[in-house]
């Protein structure tokens, strides 16, 4: 059995323990069938198998992935370690507290952009509500945005023939949206309508999950890396690995390329056609001002898992510094406590900052992210020497 096949087997065995750890698999069906026919493997055995594979692998993308498997297998085996240790082992970056002065400065900028009466959190919520998308229009708007985004993405990268997405509306999920890659160049995009969404959030979410975000990455890599180069390891998308941080970084930078570039006008027109008045330039100003507050989510996860804070304390923190509604704060705490996503929150702000720094406004670099095995180490090395991952560290 090759190293890639051993990695696939390990990842699939890990997936027998926690539903959702395997985000996607479209590799050899007989390998998956064999794993599913066996009883779940003891996590301590998975630890030993991962360590044996690490001893044989040279430095590279595949070895990075196996480090994540080793880390998460150890968690399941009951190894002691901090929340930050677990996140670093999985994703290759270490979460640390961001100074609340960073959030306070973001709040000051938002005060300027959202003048008026009442606390800032209330004004932010009123502004968000003013461009909210009625639930019954969500599916239609997303479908139209997908078509515009696909056309734009074709100008950036060659999308393989036969690729496409299926859209479904869901409820009662710990996430807001999800791109489930099915293989054969197809994805199922699920959008959770439990929480209200503004027009800007809906645009960002759609581009994040589809084009040029998650679906574009997966279908390009299937075509070029799996079919073109025979890299079997790419047929497994495994949540607690460095692959996830790069993927979320891609999907975080993707909306910026369109909305802040030549694709913004067409996407704003889709929203206007639905009867929603969106001042895209102002909305993007508000989004940029609020962006540092996303690191409050990492602080909150560290509070909950490492500092012994209660859920009510964490909830209050998210409302104060993240400017979240009570409903969104409760949704985030659910995300922090799901086995598949308890450490995942670091992938969003860290992935965004690292991929944004790597791309540095150059479309060719974003194309590389979509089509090559770029490692977290590559992103860290491309960043300015000595620059921290978090603006607050």
JSON list of C-alpha atoms in Angstrom, two decimals, residues 288-376:
[
{"chain": "A", "resi": 288, "resn": "UNK", "atom": "CA", "xyz": [-13.52, 45.99, 6.72]},
{"chain": "A", "resi": 289, "resn": "UNK", "atom": "CA", "xyz": [-13.97, 47.96, 9.93]},
{"chain": "A", "resi": 290, "resn": "UNK", "atom": "CA", "xyz": [-15.60, 44.98, 11.63]},
{"chain": "A", "resi": 291, "resn": "UNK", "atom": "CA", "xyz": [-13.06, 42.42, 10.39]},
{"chain": "A", "resi": 292, "resn": "UNK", "atom": "CA", "xyz": [-10.64, 42.64, 13.38]},
{"chain": "A", "resi": 293, "resn": "UNK", "atom": "CA", "xyz": [-13.57, 41.65, 15.62]},
{"chain": "A", "resi": 294, "resn": "UNK", "atom": "CA", "xyz": [-13.51, 38.18, 14.08]},
{"chain": "A", "resi": 295, "resn": "UNK", "atom": "CA", "xyz": [-10.48, 37.49, 16.28]},
{"chain": "A", "resi": 296, "resn": "UNK", "atom": "CA", "xyz": [-12.83, 37.88, 19.26]},
{"chain": "A", "resi": 297, "resn": "UNK", "atom": "CA", "xyz": [-14.22, 34.49, 18.23]},
{"chain": "A", "resi": 298, "resn": "UNK", "atom": "CA", "xyz": [-10.80, 32.91, 18.72]},
{"chain": "A", "resi": 299, "resn": "UNK", "atom": "CA", "xyz": [-10.49, 34.62, 22.10]},
{"chain": "A", "resi": 300, "resn": "UNK", "atom": "CA", "xyz": [-13.92, 33.26, 23.03]},
{"chain": "A", "resi": 301, "resn": "UNK", "atom": "CA", "xyz": [-12.98, 29.71, 22.05]},
{"chain": "A", "resi": 302, "resn": "UNK", "atom": "CA", "xyz": [-9.78, 29.96, 24.11]},
{"chain": "A", "resi": 303, "resn": "UNK", "atom": "CA", "xyz": [-11.80, 31.28, 27.06]},
{"chain": "A", "resi": 304, "resn": "UNK", "atom": "CA", "xyz": [-14.26, 28.42, 26.82]},
{"chain": "A", "resi": 305, "resn": "UNK", "atom": "CA", "xyz": [-11.79, 25.57, 26.30]},
{"chain": "A", "resi": 306, "resn": "UNK", "atom": "CA", "xyz": [-8.55, 26.67, 27.96]},
{"chain": "A", "resi": 307, "resn": "UNK", "atom": "CA", "xyz": [-9.49, 29.31, 30.55]},
{"chain": "A", "resi": 308, "resn": "UNK", "atom": "CA", "xyz": [-12.52, 27.57, 32.03]},
{"chain": "A", "resi": 309, "resn": "UNK", "atom": "CA", "xyz": [-15.02, 30.32, 31.17]},
{"chain": "A", "resi": 310, "resn": "UNK", "atom": "CA", "xyz": [-18.68, 29.39, 31.29]},
{"chain": "A", "resi": 311, "resn": "UNK", "atom": "CA", "xyz": [-20.89, 29.42, 28.21]},
{"chain": "A", "resi": 312, "resn": "UNK", "atom": "CA", "xyz": [-22.73, 32.46, 29.57]},
{"chain": "A", "resi": 313, "resn": "UNK", "atom": "CA", "xyz": [-19.44, 34.36, 30.03]},
{"chain": "A", "resi": 314, "resn": "UNK", "atom": "CA", "xyz": [-18.35, 33.38, 26.52]},
{"chain": "A", "resi": 315, "resn": "UNK", "atom": "CA", "xyz": [-21.73, 34.40, 25.14]},
{"chain": "A", "resi": 316, "resn": "UNK", "atom": "CA", "xyz": [-21.44, 37.84, 26.76]},
{"chain": "A", "resi": 317, "resn": "UNK", "atom": "CA", "xyz": [-17.90, 38.25, 25.39]},
{"chain": "A", "resi": 318, "resn": "UNK", "atom": "CA", "xyz": [-19.04, 37.53, 21.84]},
{"chain": "A", "resi": 319, "resn": "UNK", "atom": "CA", "xyz": [-21.87, 40.02, 22.15]},
{"chain": "A", "resi": 320, "resn": "UNK", "atom": "CA", "xyz": [-19.60, 42.73, 23.53]},
{"chain": "A", "resi": 321, "resn": "UNK", "atom": "CA", "xyz": [-16.47, 42.44, 21.43]},
{"chain": "A", "resi": 322, "resn": "UNK", "atom": "CA", "xyz": [-17.79, 40.59, 18.36]},
{"chain": "A", "resi": 323, "resn": "UNK", "atom": "CA", "xyz": [-20.92, 42.79, 18.23]},
{"chain": "A", "resi": 324, "resn": "UNK", "atom": "CA", "xyz": [-23.01, 39.66, 17.83]},
{"chain": "A", "resi": 325, "resn": "UNK", "atom": "CA", "xyz": [-26.71, 39.31, 18.41]},
{"chain": "A", "resi": 326, "resn": "UNK", "atom": "CA", "xyz": [-27.64, 36.90, 21.22]},
{"chain": "A", "resi": 327, "resn": "UNK", "atom": "CA", "xyz": [-28.81, 34.42, 18.57]},
{"chain": "A", "resi": 328, "resn": "UNK", "atom": "CA", "xyz": [-25.52, 34.53, 16.64]},
{"chain": "A", "resi": 329, "resn": "UNK", "atom": "CA", "xyz": [-23.47, 34.28, 19.84]},
{"chain": "A", "resi": 330, "resn": "UNK", "atom": "CA", "xyz": [-25.41, 31.17, 20.84]},
{"chain": "A", "resi": 331, "resn": "UNK", "atom": "CA", "xyz": [-24.84, 29.75, 17.35]},
{"chain": "A", "resi": 332, "resn": "UNK", "atom": "CA", "xyz": [-21.09, 30.35, 17.70]},
{"chain": "A", "resi": 333, "resn": "UNK", "atom": "CA", "xyz": [-20.94, 28.58, 21.06]},
{"chain": "A", "resi": 334, "resn": "UNK", "atom": "CA", "xyz": [-22.62, 25.58, 19.47]},
{"chain": "A", "resi": 335, "resn": "UNK", "atom": "CA", "xyz": [-19.93, 25.69, 16.77]},
{"chain": "A", "resi": 336, "resn": "UNK", "atom": "CA", "xyz": [-17.17, 25.85, 19.42]},
{"chain": "A", "resi": 337, "resn": "UNK", "atom": "CA", "xyz": [-18.53, 22.76, 21.16]},
{"chain": "A", "resi": 338, "resn": "UNK", "atom": "CA", "xyz": [-19.13, 20.47, 18.17]},
{"chain": "A", "resi": 339, "resn": "UNK", "atom": "CA", "xyz": [-16.43, 17.74, 17.94]},
{"chain": "A", "resi": 340, "resn": "UNK", "atom": "CA", "xyz": [-15.74, 18.58, 14.30]},
{"chain": "A", "resi": 341, "resn": "UNK", "atom": "CA", "xyz": [-15.40, 22.33, 14.78]},
{"chain": "A", "resi": 342, "resn": "UNK", "atom": "CA", "xyz": [-14.18, 23.05, 18.33]},
{"chain": "A", "resi": 343, "resn": "UNK", "atom": "CA", "xyz": [-10.74, 24.15, 17.12]},
{"chain": "A", "resi": 344, "resn": "UNK", "atom": "CA", "xyz": [-11.80, 25.04, 13.57]},
{"chain": "A", "resi": 345, "resn": "UNK", "atom": "CA", "xyz": [-12.49, 28.71, 14.31]},
{"chain": "A", "resi": 346, "resn": "UNK", "atom": "CA", "xyz": [-8.79, 29.61, 13.89]},
{"chain": "A", "resi": 347, "resn": "UNK", "atom": "CA", "xyz": [-8.91, 28.61, 10.22]},
{"chain": "A", "resi": 348, "resn": "UNK", "atom": "CA", "xyz": [-11.09, 31.58, 9.28]},
{"chain": "A", "resi": 349, "resn": "UNK", "atom": "CA", "xyz": [-9.20, 34.68, 10.48]},
{"chain": "A", "resi": 350, "resn": "UNK", "atom": "CA", "xyz": [-5.74, 33.10, 10.26]},
{"chain": "A", "resi": 351, "resn": "UNK", "atom": "CA", "xyz": [-6.46, 31.56, 6.86]},
{"chain": "A", "resi": 352, "resn": "UNK", "atom": "CA", "xyz": [-7.77, 34.87, 5.58]},
{"chain": "A", "resi": 353, "resn": "UNK", "atom": "CA", "xyz": [-4.77, 36.86, 6.76]},
{"chain": "A", "resi": 354, "resn": "UNK", "atom": "CA", "xyz": [-2.22, 34.35, 5.49]},
{"chain": "A", "resi": 355, "resn": "UNK", "atom": "CA", "xyz": [-3.85, 33.83, 2.10]},
{"chain": "A", "resi": 356, "resn": "UNK", "atom": "CA", "xyz": [-4.46, 37.55, 1.65]},
{"chain": "A", "resi": 357, "resn": "UNK", "atom": "CA", "xyz": [-0.81, 38.24, 2.41]},
{"chain": "A", "resi": 358, "resn": "UNK", "atom": "CA", "xyz": [0.26, 35.46, 0.04]},
{"chain": "A", "resi": 359, "resn": "UNK", "atom": "CA", "xyz": [-1.92, 36.69, -2.83]},
{"chain": "A", "resi": 360, "resn": "UNK", "atom": "CA", "xyz": [-0.95, 40.34, -2.29]},
{"chain": "A", "resi": 361, "resn": "UNK", "atom": "CA", "xyz": [-3.30, 41.49, -5.05]},
{"chain": "A", "resi": 362, "resn": "UNK", "atom": "CA", "xyz": [-1.79, 39.20, -7.70]},
{"chain": "A", "resi": 363, "resn": "UNK", "atom": "CA", "xyz": [-4.40, 37.03, -9.50]},
{"chain": "A", "resi": 364, "resn": "UNK", "atom": "CA", "xyz": [-1.75, 34.48, -10.47]},
{"chain": "A", "resi": 365, "resn": "UNK", "atom": "CA", "xyz": [-1.04, 33.77, -6.81]},
{"chain": "A", "resi": 366, "resn": "UNK", "atom": "CA", "xyz": [-4.72, 33.19, -6.12]},
{"chain": "A", "resi": 367, "resn": "UNK", "atom": "CA", "xyz": [-4.80, 30.87, -9.13]},
{"chain": "A", "resi": 368, "resn": "UNK", "atom": "CA", "xyz": [-1.95, 28.91, -7.54]},
{"chain": "A", "resi": 369, "resn": "UNK", "atom": "CA", "xyz": [-3.97, 28.53, -4.35]},
{"chain": "A", "resi": 370, "resn": "UNK", "atom": "CA", "xyz": [-6.85, 27.09, -6.37]},
{"chain": "A", "resi": 371, "resn": "UNK", "atom": "CA", "xyz": [-4.74, 24.67, -8.40]},
{"chain": "A", "resi": 372, "resn": "UNK", "atom": "CA", "xyz": [-1.62, 23.68, -6.41]},
{"chain": "A", "resi": 373, "resn": "UNK", "atom": "CA", "xyz": [-0.76, 22.07, -3.08]},
{"chain": "A", "resi": 374, "resn": "UNK", "atom": "CA", "xyz": [0.20, 25.26, -1.28]},
{"chain": "A", "resi": 375, "resn": "UNK", "atom": "CA", "xyz": [1.18, 24.50, 2.32]},
{"chain": "A", "resi": 376, "resn": "UNK", "atom": "CA", "xyz": [0.58, 26.52, 5.48]}
]
